[in-house]
Coordinates of C-alpha atoms and ligand atoms in Angstrom, one line a residue:
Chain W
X1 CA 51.9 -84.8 -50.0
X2 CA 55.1 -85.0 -48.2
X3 CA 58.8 -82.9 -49.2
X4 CA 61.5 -84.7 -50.0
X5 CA 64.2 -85.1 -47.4
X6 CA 66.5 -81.9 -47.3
X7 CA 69.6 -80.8 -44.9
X8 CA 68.2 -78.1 -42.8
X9 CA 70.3 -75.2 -41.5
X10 CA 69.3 -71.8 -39.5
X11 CA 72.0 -69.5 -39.8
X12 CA 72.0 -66.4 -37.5
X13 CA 73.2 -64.0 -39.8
X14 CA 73.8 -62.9 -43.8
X15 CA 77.1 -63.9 -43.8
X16 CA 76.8 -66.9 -42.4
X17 CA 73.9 -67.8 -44.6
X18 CA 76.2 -67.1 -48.0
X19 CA 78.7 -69.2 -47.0
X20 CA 76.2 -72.0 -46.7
X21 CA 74.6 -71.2 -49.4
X22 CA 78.6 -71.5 -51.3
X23 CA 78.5 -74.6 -49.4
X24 CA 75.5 -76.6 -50.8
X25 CA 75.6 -75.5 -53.9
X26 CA 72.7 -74.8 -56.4
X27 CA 70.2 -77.5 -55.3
X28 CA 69.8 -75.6 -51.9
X29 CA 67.4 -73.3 -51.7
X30 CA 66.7 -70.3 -48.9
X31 CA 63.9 -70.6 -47.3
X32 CA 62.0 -67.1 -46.5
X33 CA 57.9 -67.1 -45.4
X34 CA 57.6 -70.6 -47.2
X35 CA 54.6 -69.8 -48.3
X36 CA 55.5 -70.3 -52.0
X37 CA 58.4 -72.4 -51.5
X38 CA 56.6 -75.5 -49.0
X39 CA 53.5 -75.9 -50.8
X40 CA 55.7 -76.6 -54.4
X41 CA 58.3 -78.7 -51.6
X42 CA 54.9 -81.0 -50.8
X43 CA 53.7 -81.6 -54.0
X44 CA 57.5 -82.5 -54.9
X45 CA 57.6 -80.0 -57.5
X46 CA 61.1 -78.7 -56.0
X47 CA 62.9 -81.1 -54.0
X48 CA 66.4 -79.1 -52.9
X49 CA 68.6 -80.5 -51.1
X50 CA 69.1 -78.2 -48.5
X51 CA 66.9 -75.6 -47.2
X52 CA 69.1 -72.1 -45.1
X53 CA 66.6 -70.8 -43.6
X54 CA 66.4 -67.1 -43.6
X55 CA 63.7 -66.8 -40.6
X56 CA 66.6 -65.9 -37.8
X57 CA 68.0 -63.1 -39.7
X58 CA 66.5 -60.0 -38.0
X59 CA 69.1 -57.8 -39.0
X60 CA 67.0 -58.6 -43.2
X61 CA 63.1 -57.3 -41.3
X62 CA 62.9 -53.7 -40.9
X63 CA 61.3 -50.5 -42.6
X64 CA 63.0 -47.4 -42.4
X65 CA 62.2 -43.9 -44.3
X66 CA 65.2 -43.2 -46.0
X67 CA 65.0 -39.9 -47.2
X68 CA 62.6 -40.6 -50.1
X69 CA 62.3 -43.5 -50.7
X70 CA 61.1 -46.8 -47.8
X71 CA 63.8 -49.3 -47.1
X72 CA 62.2 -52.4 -46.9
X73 CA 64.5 -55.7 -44.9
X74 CA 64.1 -58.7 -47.6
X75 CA 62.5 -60.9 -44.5
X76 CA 59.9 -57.8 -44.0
X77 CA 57.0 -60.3 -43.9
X78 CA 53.5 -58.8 -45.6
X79 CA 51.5 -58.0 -42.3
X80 CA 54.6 -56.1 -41.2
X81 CA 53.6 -53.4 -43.9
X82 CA 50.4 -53.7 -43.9
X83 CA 50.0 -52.6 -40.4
X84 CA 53.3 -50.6 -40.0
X85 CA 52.3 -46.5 -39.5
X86 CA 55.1 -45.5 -41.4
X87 CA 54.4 -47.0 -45.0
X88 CA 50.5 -46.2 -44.3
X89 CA 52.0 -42.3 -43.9
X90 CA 54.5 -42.5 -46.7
X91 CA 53.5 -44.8 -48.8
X92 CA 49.7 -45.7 -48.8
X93 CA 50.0 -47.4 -52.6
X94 CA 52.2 -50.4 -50.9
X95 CA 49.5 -50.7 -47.4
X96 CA 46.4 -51.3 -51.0
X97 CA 48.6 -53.3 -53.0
X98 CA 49.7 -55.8 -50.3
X99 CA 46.3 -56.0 -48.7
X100 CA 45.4 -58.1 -51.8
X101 CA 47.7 -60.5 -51.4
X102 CA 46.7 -63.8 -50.0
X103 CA 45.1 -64.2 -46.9
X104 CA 46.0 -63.0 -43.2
X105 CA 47.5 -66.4 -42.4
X106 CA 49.4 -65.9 -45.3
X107 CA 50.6 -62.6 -45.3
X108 CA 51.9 -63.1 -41.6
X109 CA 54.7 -65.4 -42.9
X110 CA 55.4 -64.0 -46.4
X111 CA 58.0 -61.9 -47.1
X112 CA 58.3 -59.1 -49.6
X113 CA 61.8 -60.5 -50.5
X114 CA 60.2 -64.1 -50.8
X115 CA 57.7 -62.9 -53.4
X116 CA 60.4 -60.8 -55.4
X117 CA 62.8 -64.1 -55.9
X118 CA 59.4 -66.1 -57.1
X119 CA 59.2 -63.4 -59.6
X120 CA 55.3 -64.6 -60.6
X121 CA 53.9 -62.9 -62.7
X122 CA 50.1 -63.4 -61.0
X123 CA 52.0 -61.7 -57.8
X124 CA 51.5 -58.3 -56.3
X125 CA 54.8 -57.2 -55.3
X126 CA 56.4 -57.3 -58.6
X127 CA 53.5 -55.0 -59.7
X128 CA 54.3 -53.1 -56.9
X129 CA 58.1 -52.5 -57.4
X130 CA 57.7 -51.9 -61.3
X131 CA 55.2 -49.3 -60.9
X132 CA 57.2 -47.1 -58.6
X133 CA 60.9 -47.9 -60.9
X134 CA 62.0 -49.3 -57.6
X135 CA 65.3 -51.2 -56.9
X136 CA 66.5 -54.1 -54.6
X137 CA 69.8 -54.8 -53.0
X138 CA 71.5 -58.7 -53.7
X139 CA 74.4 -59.7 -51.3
X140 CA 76.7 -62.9 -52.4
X141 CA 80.3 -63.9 -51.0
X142 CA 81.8 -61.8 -54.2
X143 CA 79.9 -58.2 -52.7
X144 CA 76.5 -56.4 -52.7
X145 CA 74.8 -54.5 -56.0
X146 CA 72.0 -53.1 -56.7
X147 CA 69.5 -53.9 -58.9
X148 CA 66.5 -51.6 -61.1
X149 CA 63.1 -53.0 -61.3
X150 CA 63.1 -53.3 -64.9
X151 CA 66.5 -55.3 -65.0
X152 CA 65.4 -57.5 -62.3
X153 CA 62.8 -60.0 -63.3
X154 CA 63.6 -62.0 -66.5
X155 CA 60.4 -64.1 -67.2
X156 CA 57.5 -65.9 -65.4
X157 CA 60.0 -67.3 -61.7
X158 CA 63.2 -66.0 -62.8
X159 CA 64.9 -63.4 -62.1
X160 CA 68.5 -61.9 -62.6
X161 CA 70.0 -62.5 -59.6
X162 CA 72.6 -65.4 -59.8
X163 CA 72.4 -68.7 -57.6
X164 CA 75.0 -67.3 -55.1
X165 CA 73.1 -64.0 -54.0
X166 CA 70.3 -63.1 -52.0
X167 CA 67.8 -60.9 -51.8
X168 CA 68.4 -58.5 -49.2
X169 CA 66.9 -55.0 -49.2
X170 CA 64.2 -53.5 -51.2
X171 CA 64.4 -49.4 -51.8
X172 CA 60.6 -48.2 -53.3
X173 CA 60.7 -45.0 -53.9
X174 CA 57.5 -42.6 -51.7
X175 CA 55.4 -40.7 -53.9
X176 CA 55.4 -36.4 -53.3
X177 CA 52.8 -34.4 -53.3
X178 CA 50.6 -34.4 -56.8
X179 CA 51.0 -37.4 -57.2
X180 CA 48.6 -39.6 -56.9
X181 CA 48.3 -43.7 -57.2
X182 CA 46.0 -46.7 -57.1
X183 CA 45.7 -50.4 -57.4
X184 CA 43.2 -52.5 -58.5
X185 CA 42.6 -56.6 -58.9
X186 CA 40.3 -59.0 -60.1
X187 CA 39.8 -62.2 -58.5
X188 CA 37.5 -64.9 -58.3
X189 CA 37.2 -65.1 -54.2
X190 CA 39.1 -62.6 -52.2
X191 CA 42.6 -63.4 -52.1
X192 CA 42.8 -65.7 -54.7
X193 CA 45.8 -65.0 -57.3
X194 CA 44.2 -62.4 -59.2
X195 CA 43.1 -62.4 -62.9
X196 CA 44.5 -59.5 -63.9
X197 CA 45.0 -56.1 -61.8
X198 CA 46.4 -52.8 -62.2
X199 CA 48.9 -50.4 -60.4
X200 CA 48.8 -46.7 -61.9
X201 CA 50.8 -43.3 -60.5
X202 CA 49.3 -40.0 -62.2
X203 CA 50.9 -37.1 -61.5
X204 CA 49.9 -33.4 -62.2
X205 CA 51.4 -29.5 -63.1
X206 CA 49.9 -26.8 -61.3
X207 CA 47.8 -26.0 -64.2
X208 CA 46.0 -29.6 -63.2
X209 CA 47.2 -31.1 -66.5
X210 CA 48.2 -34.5 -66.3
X211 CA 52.6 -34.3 -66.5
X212 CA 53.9 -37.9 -65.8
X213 CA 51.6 -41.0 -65.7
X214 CA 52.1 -44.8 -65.4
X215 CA 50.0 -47.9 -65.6
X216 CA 51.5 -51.5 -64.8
X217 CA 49.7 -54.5 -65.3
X218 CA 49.5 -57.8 -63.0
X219 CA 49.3 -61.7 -64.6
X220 CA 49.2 -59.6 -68.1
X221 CA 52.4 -61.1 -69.4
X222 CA 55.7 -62.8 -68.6
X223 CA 56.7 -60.3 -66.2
X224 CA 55.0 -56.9 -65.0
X225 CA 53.7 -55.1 -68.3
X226 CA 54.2 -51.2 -68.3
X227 CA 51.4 -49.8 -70.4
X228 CA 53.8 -47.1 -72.3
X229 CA 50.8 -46.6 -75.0
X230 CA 48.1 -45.8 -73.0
X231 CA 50.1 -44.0 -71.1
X232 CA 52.0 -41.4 -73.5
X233 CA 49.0 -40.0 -74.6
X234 CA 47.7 -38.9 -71.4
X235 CA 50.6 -36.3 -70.8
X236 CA 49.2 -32.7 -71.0
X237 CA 45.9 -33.3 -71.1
X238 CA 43.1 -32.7 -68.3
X239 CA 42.0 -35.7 -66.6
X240 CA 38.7 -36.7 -67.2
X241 CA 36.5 -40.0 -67.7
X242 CA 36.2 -39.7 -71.2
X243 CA 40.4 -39.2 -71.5
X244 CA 40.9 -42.6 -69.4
X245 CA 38.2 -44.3 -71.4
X246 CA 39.9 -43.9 -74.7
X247 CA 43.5 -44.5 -73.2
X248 CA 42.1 -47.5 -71.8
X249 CA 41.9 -48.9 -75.2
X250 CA 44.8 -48.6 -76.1
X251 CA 46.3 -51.0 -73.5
X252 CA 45.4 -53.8 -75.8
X253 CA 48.8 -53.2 -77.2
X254 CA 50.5 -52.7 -74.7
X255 CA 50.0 -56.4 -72.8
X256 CA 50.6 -60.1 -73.5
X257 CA 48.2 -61.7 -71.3
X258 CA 48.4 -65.9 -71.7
X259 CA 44.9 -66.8 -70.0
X260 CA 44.8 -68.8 -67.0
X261 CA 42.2 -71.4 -66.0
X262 CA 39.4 -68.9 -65.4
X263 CA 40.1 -66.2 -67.7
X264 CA 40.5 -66.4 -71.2
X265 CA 43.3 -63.7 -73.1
X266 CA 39.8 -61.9 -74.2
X267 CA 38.6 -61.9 -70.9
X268 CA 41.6 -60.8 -69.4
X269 CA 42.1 -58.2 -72.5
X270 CA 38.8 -57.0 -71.5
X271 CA 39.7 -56.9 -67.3
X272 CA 42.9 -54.9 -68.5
X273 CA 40.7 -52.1 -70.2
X274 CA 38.5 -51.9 -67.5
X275 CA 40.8 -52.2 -64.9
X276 CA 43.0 -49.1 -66.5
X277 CA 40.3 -46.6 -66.6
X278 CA 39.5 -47.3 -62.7
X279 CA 42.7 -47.1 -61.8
X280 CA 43.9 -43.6 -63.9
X281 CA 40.6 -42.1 -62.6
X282 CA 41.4 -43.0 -59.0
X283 CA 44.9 -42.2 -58.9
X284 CA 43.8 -38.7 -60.6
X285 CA 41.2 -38.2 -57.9
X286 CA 43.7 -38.8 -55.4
X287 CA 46.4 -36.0 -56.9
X288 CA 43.9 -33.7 -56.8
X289 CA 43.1 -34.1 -53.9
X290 CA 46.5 -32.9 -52.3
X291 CA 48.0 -30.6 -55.0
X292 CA 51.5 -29.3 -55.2
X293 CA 52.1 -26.7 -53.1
Chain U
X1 CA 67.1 -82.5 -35.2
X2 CA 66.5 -81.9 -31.8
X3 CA 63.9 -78.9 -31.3
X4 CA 62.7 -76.9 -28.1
X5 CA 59.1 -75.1 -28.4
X6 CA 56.4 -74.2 -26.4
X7 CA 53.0 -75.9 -27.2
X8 CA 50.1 -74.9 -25.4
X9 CA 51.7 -73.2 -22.5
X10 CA 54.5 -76.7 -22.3
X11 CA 57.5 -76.7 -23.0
X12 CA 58.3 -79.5 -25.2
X13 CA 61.1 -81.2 -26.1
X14 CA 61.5 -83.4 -29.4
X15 CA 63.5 -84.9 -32.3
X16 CA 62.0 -84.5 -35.8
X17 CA 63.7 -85.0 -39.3
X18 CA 63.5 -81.4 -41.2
X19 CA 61.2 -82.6 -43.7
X20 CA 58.7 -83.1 -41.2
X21 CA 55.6 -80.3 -41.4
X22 CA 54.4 -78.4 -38.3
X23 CA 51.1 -79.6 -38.8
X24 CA 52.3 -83.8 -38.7
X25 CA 54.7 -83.1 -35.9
X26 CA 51.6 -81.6 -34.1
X27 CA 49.2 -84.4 -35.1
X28 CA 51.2 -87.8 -35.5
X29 CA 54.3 -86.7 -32.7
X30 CA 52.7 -85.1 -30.1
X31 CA 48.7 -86.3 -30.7
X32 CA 47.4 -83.0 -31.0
X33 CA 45.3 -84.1 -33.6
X34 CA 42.4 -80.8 -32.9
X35 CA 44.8 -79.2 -36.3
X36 CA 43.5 -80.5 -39.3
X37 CA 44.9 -81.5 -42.8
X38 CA 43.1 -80.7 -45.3
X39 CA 44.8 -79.5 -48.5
X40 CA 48.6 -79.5 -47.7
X41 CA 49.6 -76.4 -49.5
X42 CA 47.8 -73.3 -47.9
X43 CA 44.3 -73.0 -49.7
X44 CA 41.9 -74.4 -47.2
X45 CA 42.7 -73.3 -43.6
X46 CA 41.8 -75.9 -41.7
X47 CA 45.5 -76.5 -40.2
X48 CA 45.5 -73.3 -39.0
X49 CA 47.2 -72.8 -35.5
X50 CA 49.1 -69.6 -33.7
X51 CA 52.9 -69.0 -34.2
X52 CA 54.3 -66.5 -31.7
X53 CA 50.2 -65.2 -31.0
X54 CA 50.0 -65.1 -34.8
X55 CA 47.9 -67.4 -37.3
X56 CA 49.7 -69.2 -39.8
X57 CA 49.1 -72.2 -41.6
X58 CA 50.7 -75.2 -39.6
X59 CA 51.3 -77.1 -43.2
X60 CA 53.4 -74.5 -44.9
X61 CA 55.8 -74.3 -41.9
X62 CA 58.6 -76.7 -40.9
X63 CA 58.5 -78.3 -37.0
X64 CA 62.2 -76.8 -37.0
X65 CA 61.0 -73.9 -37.4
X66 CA 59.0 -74.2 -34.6
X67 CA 62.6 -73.9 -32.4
X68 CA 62.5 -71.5 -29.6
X69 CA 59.0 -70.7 -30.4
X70 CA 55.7 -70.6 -29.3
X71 CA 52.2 -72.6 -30.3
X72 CA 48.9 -72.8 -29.8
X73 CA 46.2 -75.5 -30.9
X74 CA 42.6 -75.5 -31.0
X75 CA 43.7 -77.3 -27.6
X76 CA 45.0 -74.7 -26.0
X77 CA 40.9 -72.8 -26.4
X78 CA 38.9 -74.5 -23.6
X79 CA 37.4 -77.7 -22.2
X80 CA 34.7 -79.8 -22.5
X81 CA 32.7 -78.4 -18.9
X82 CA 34.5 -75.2 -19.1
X83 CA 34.4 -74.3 -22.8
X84 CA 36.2 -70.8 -24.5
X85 CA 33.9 -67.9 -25.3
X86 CA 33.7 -68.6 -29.0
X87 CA 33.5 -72.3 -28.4
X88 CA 30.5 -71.7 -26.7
X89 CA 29.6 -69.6 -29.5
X90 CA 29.9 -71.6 -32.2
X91 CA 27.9 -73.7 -30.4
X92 CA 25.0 -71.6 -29.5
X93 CA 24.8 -70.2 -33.1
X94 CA 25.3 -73.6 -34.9
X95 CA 28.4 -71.9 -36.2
X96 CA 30.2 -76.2 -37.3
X97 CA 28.4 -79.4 -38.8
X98 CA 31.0 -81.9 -39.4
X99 CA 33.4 -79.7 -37.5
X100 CA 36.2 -80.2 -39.8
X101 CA 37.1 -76.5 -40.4
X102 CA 36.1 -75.3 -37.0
X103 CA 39.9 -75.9 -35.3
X104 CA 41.3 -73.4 -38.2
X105 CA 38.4 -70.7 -37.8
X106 CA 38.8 -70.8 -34.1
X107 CA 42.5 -70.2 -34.0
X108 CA 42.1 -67.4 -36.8
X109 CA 39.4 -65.5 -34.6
X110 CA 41.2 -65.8 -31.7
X111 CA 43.5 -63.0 -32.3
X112 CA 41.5 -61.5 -34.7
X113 CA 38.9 -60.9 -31.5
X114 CA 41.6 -59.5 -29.3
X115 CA 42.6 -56.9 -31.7
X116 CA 39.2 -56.3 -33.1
X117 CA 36.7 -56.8 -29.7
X118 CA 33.7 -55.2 -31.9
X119 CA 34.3 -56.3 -35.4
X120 CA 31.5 -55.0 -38.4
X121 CA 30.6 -58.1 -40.6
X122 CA 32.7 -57.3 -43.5
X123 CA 35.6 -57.3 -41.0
X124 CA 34.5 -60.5 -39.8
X125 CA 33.7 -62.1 -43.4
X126 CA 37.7 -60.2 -44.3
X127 CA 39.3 -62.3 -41.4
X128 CA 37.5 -65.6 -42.7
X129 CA 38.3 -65.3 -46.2
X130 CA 41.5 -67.4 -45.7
X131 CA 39.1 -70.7 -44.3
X132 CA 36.8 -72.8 -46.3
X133 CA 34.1 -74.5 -44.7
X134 CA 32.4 -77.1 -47.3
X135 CA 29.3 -77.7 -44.9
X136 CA 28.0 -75.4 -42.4
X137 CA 27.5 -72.6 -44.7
X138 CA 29.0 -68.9 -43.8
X139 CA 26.0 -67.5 -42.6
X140 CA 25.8 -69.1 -39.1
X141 CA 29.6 -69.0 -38.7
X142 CA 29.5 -65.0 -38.8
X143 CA 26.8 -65.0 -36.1
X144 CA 29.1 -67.6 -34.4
X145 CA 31.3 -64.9 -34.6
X146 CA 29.6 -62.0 -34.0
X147 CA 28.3 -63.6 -30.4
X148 CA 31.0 -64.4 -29.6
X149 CA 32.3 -60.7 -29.6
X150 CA 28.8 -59.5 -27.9
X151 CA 29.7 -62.4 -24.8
X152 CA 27.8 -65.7 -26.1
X153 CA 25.3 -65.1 -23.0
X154 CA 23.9 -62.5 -25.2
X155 CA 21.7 -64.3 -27.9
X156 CA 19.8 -61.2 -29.4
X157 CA 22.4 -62.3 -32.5
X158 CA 20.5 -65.4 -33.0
X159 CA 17.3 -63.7 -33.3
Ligands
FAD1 C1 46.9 -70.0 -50.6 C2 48.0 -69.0 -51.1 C3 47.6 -67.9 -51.8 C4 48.5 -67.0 -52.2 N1 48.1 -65.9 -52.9 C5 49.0 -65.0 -53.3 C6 48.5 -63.8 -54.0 O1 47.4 -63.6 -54.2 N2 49.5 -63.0 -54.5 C7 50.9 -63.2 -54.3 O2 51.7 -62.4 -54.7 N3 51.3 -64.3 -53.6 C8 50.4 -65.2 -53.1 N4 50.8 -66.3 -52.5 C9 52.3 -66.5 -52.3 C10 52.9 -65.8 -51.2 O3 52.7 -64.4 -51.4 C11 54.3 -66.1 -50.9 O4 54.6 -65.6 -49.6 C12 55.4 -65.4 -51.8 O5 55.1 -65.7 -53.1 C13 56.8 -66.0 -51.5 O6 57.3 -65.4 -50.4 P1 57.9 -66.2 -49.2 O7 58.5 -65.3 -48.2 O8 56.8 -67.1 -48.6 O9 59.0 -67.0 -49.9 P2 59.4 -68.6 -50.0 O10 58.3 -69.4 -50.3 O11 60.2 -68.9 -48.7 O12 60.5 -68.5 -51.2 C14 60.0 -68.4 -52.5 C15 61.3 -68.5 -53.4 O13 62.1 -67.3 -53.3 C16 63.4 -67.7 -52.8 N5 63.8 -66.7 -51.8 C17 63.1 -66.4 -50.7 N6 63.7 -65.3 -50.1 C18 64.9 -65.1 -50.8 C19 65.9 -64.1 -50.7 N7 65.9 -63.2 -49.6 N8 66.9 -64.1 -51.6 C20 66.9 -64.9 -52.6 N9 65.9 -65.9 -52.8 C21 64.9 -65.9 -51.9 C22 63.3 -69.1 -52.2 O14 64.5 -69.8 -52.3 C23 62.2 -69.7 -53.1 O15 62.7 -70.1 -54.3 C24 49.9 -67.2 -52.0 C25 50.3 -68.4 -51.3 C26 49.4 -69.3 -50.8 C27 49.8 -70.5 -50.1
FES2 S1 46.0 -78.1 -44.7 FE1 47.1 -76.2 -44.3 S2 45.9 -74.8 -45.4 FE2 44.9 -76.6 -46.0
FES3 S1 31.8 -77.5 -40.6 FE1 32.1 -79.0 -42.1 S2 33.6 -78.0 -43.3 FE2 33.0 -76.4 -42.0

């Protein structure tokens, strides 16, 4: 289990890593936490040609509060936000979510850009930016755009962005007050990919009637899978057990899920169900717990 | 390529092809062969060592990357007459068997100890989660553990 030889570069800083990037040509690859990218490199499932390696580019790790939404540096590596005060203050949903992923050796090199570019659809950040209608920011030699969470991943590893751009900002959006979240996940040892999980935002009017709500499902489908039926039929109604019980089976139409090694499509239909109840009732807890003002 | 890092307090100095993992340039180039292979692609722990003070697995990182940085081995722990704190624990509490694991779990708890001096079990079993043993069984391994936070002088644990 040995990679394939590859040129190896280190720019020091975006710029200089596009114009590499121009340089080799498709069959290079950036290299971010490498904690997707190596392990597929040493069983010689990819074998670019050249790896630029993103790890000196400081200026691409950072977390800022912008107003209100968290700007997130594409290098931000997972640890980074799960112990950073300021997303634990402003955005506790992203401290849960990422918590999940992987292990603590694993999270101290990944990078929330890394994970985005994989695009899998077993992964948490995906979940993550979908669920909040986030949006990330792709820089190539021809300029900078942004990009919405539902126009950015196309399938199970690919995404939109074109083999000349990269990753370099994600903007998720902080959640005011009423609103509440929560993420669940099953899996079969803790931090194994999951089975299936759940993301879900809930927010309420002052008359503590449910106004907007949303449900997002994890390894349910090609990409992240927005449960828009279950979801619809919540709005104006009261939250209670029974209400997330019966809008829990309607999810069934809502996701794809294409079984893995240890979970059947029924199983994982059945996970999906569960899973939504736990995590509308939770997020619902939570809003109530710090009502609009 | 020609790479600058500090291993184990040295500064060493060394050319390596990029291709070549961390975790081989430890073993095969500079005989530090305490970091284990087991799996090769970041499932079983075992090549775990400290990048900058932080674990990592040694197999999903480059030796190139290792340029202008700093790592520490299971080497870097203690000795055999003068042996580290949770070397001495593992010890006392039976926490190896065959030992292959054990260089992983060490350098994982290392910081993990630092930052977390009184650690409940279920914070100890959390910090493990990302290292398989196959022989010794957890069990023993969390008393390893939790000795080693009480000093390993102090064997109530074991009781
Ligand atoms: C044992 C193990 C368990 C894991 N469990 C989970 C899990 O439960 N959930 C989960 O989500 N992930 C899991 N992972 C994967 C981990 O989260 C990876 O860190 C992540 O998928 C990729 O991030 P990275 O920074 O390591 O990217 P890399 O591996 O460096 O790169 C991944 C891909 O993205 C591209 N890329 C990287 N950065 C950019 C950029 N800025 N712009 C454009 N392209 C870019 C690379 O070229 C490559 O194609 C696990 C990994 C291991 C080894
Ligand atoms: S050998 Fe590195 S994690 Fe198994
Ligand atoms: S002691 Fe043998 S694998 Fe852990």
């Amino acid at each position: 289990m040995k990679p394939a030889a590859f040129e190896y570069a280190a720019p020091k800083s975006v710029a200089e890593a596009l114009a590499l990037k121009t340089r080799y040509g498709e069959d290079a690859k950036y290299l971010a936490g490498g904690q997707s990218l190596i392990p597929a490199m040493n069983f010689r499932v990819m074998q670019p040609t050249a790896l630029i390696d993103l790890n000196g580019l400081s200026e691409l790790a950072f977390i800022n509060g912008d107003g209100d939404e968290l700007r997130i540096g594409a290098l931000t590596r997972y640890s980074a936000v799960e112990h950073s005060p300021l997303v634990a203050e402003r955005l506790p949903l992203a401290v849960e979510v990422v918590k999940h992923i992987a292990h603590p050796q694993i999270r101290n090199r990944g990078t929330l850009g890394g994970s985005l570019a994989h695009a899998d659809p077993a992964a948490e950040m995906p979940v993550l930016l979908t669920t909040l209608s986030g949006r990330v920011r792709a820089e190539s030699a021809r300029g900078s755009r942004w990009i919405a969470a539902a126009d950015f991943m196309l399938g199970p590893f690919t995404t939109i962005l074109e083999p000349d751009e990269m990753l370099v900002e994600i903007a998720l959006p902080t959640l005011p007050p009423g609103v509440g979240a929560a993420f669940q996940e099953v899996s079969r040892r803790h931090g194994d990919y999951a089975l299936l999980g759940a993301a879900a935002t809930l927010s309420l009017g002052t008359d503590g009637t449910i106004a907007a709500a949303r449900l997002v499902f994890l390894n349910a489908g090609d990409t992240p899978k927005v449960a828009g039926l279950a979801t619809t039929q919540l709005i104006g109604q009261t939250p209670s057990a029974e209400l997330f019980a019966t809008a829990a089976q309607a999810v069934d139409g809502d996701i794809e899920p294409m079984g893995t090694l240890h979970a059947s499509p029924d199983y994982q239909h059945h996970l999906a169900r569960v899973l939504a109840r736990r995590v509308l009732a939770r997020a619902a807890e939570r809003a109530q717990a710090q009502p609009v003002a | 390529m020609q790479i600058t890092a500090t291993i184990n307090g040295k500064p060493v100095i060394s050319e390596v092809e990029p291709r070549l993992l961390l975790s081989d340039w430890l073993r095969h180039d500079l005989g530090l062969a305490g970091t284990h292979v087991g799996c090769e692609h970041g499932v079983c722990g075992a090549c775990t060592v400290l990048f900058d003070g932080a674990p990592v697995r040694s197999c999903l990182v480059f030796a190139v990357q290792a340029d202008g940085h700093t790592i520490e081995t299971v080497e870097s722990l203690g000795t055999p007459d003068h042996l580290h704190p949770l070397q001495q624990s593992f010890w006392e509490a039976h926490g190896l068997q065959c030992g292959f694991c054990t260089p992983g779990i060490l350098m994982t708890l290392k910081p993990f100890l630092e930052q977390n001096p009184d650690p409940t079990e279920d914070e100890i079993r959390h910090a493990l989660s990302g290292n398989l043993c196959r022989c010794t069984g957890y069990q023993n391994i969390v008393k390893a553990v939790q000795l080693a936070a009480k000093g390993p002088s102090d064997t109530r644990v074991l009781d």
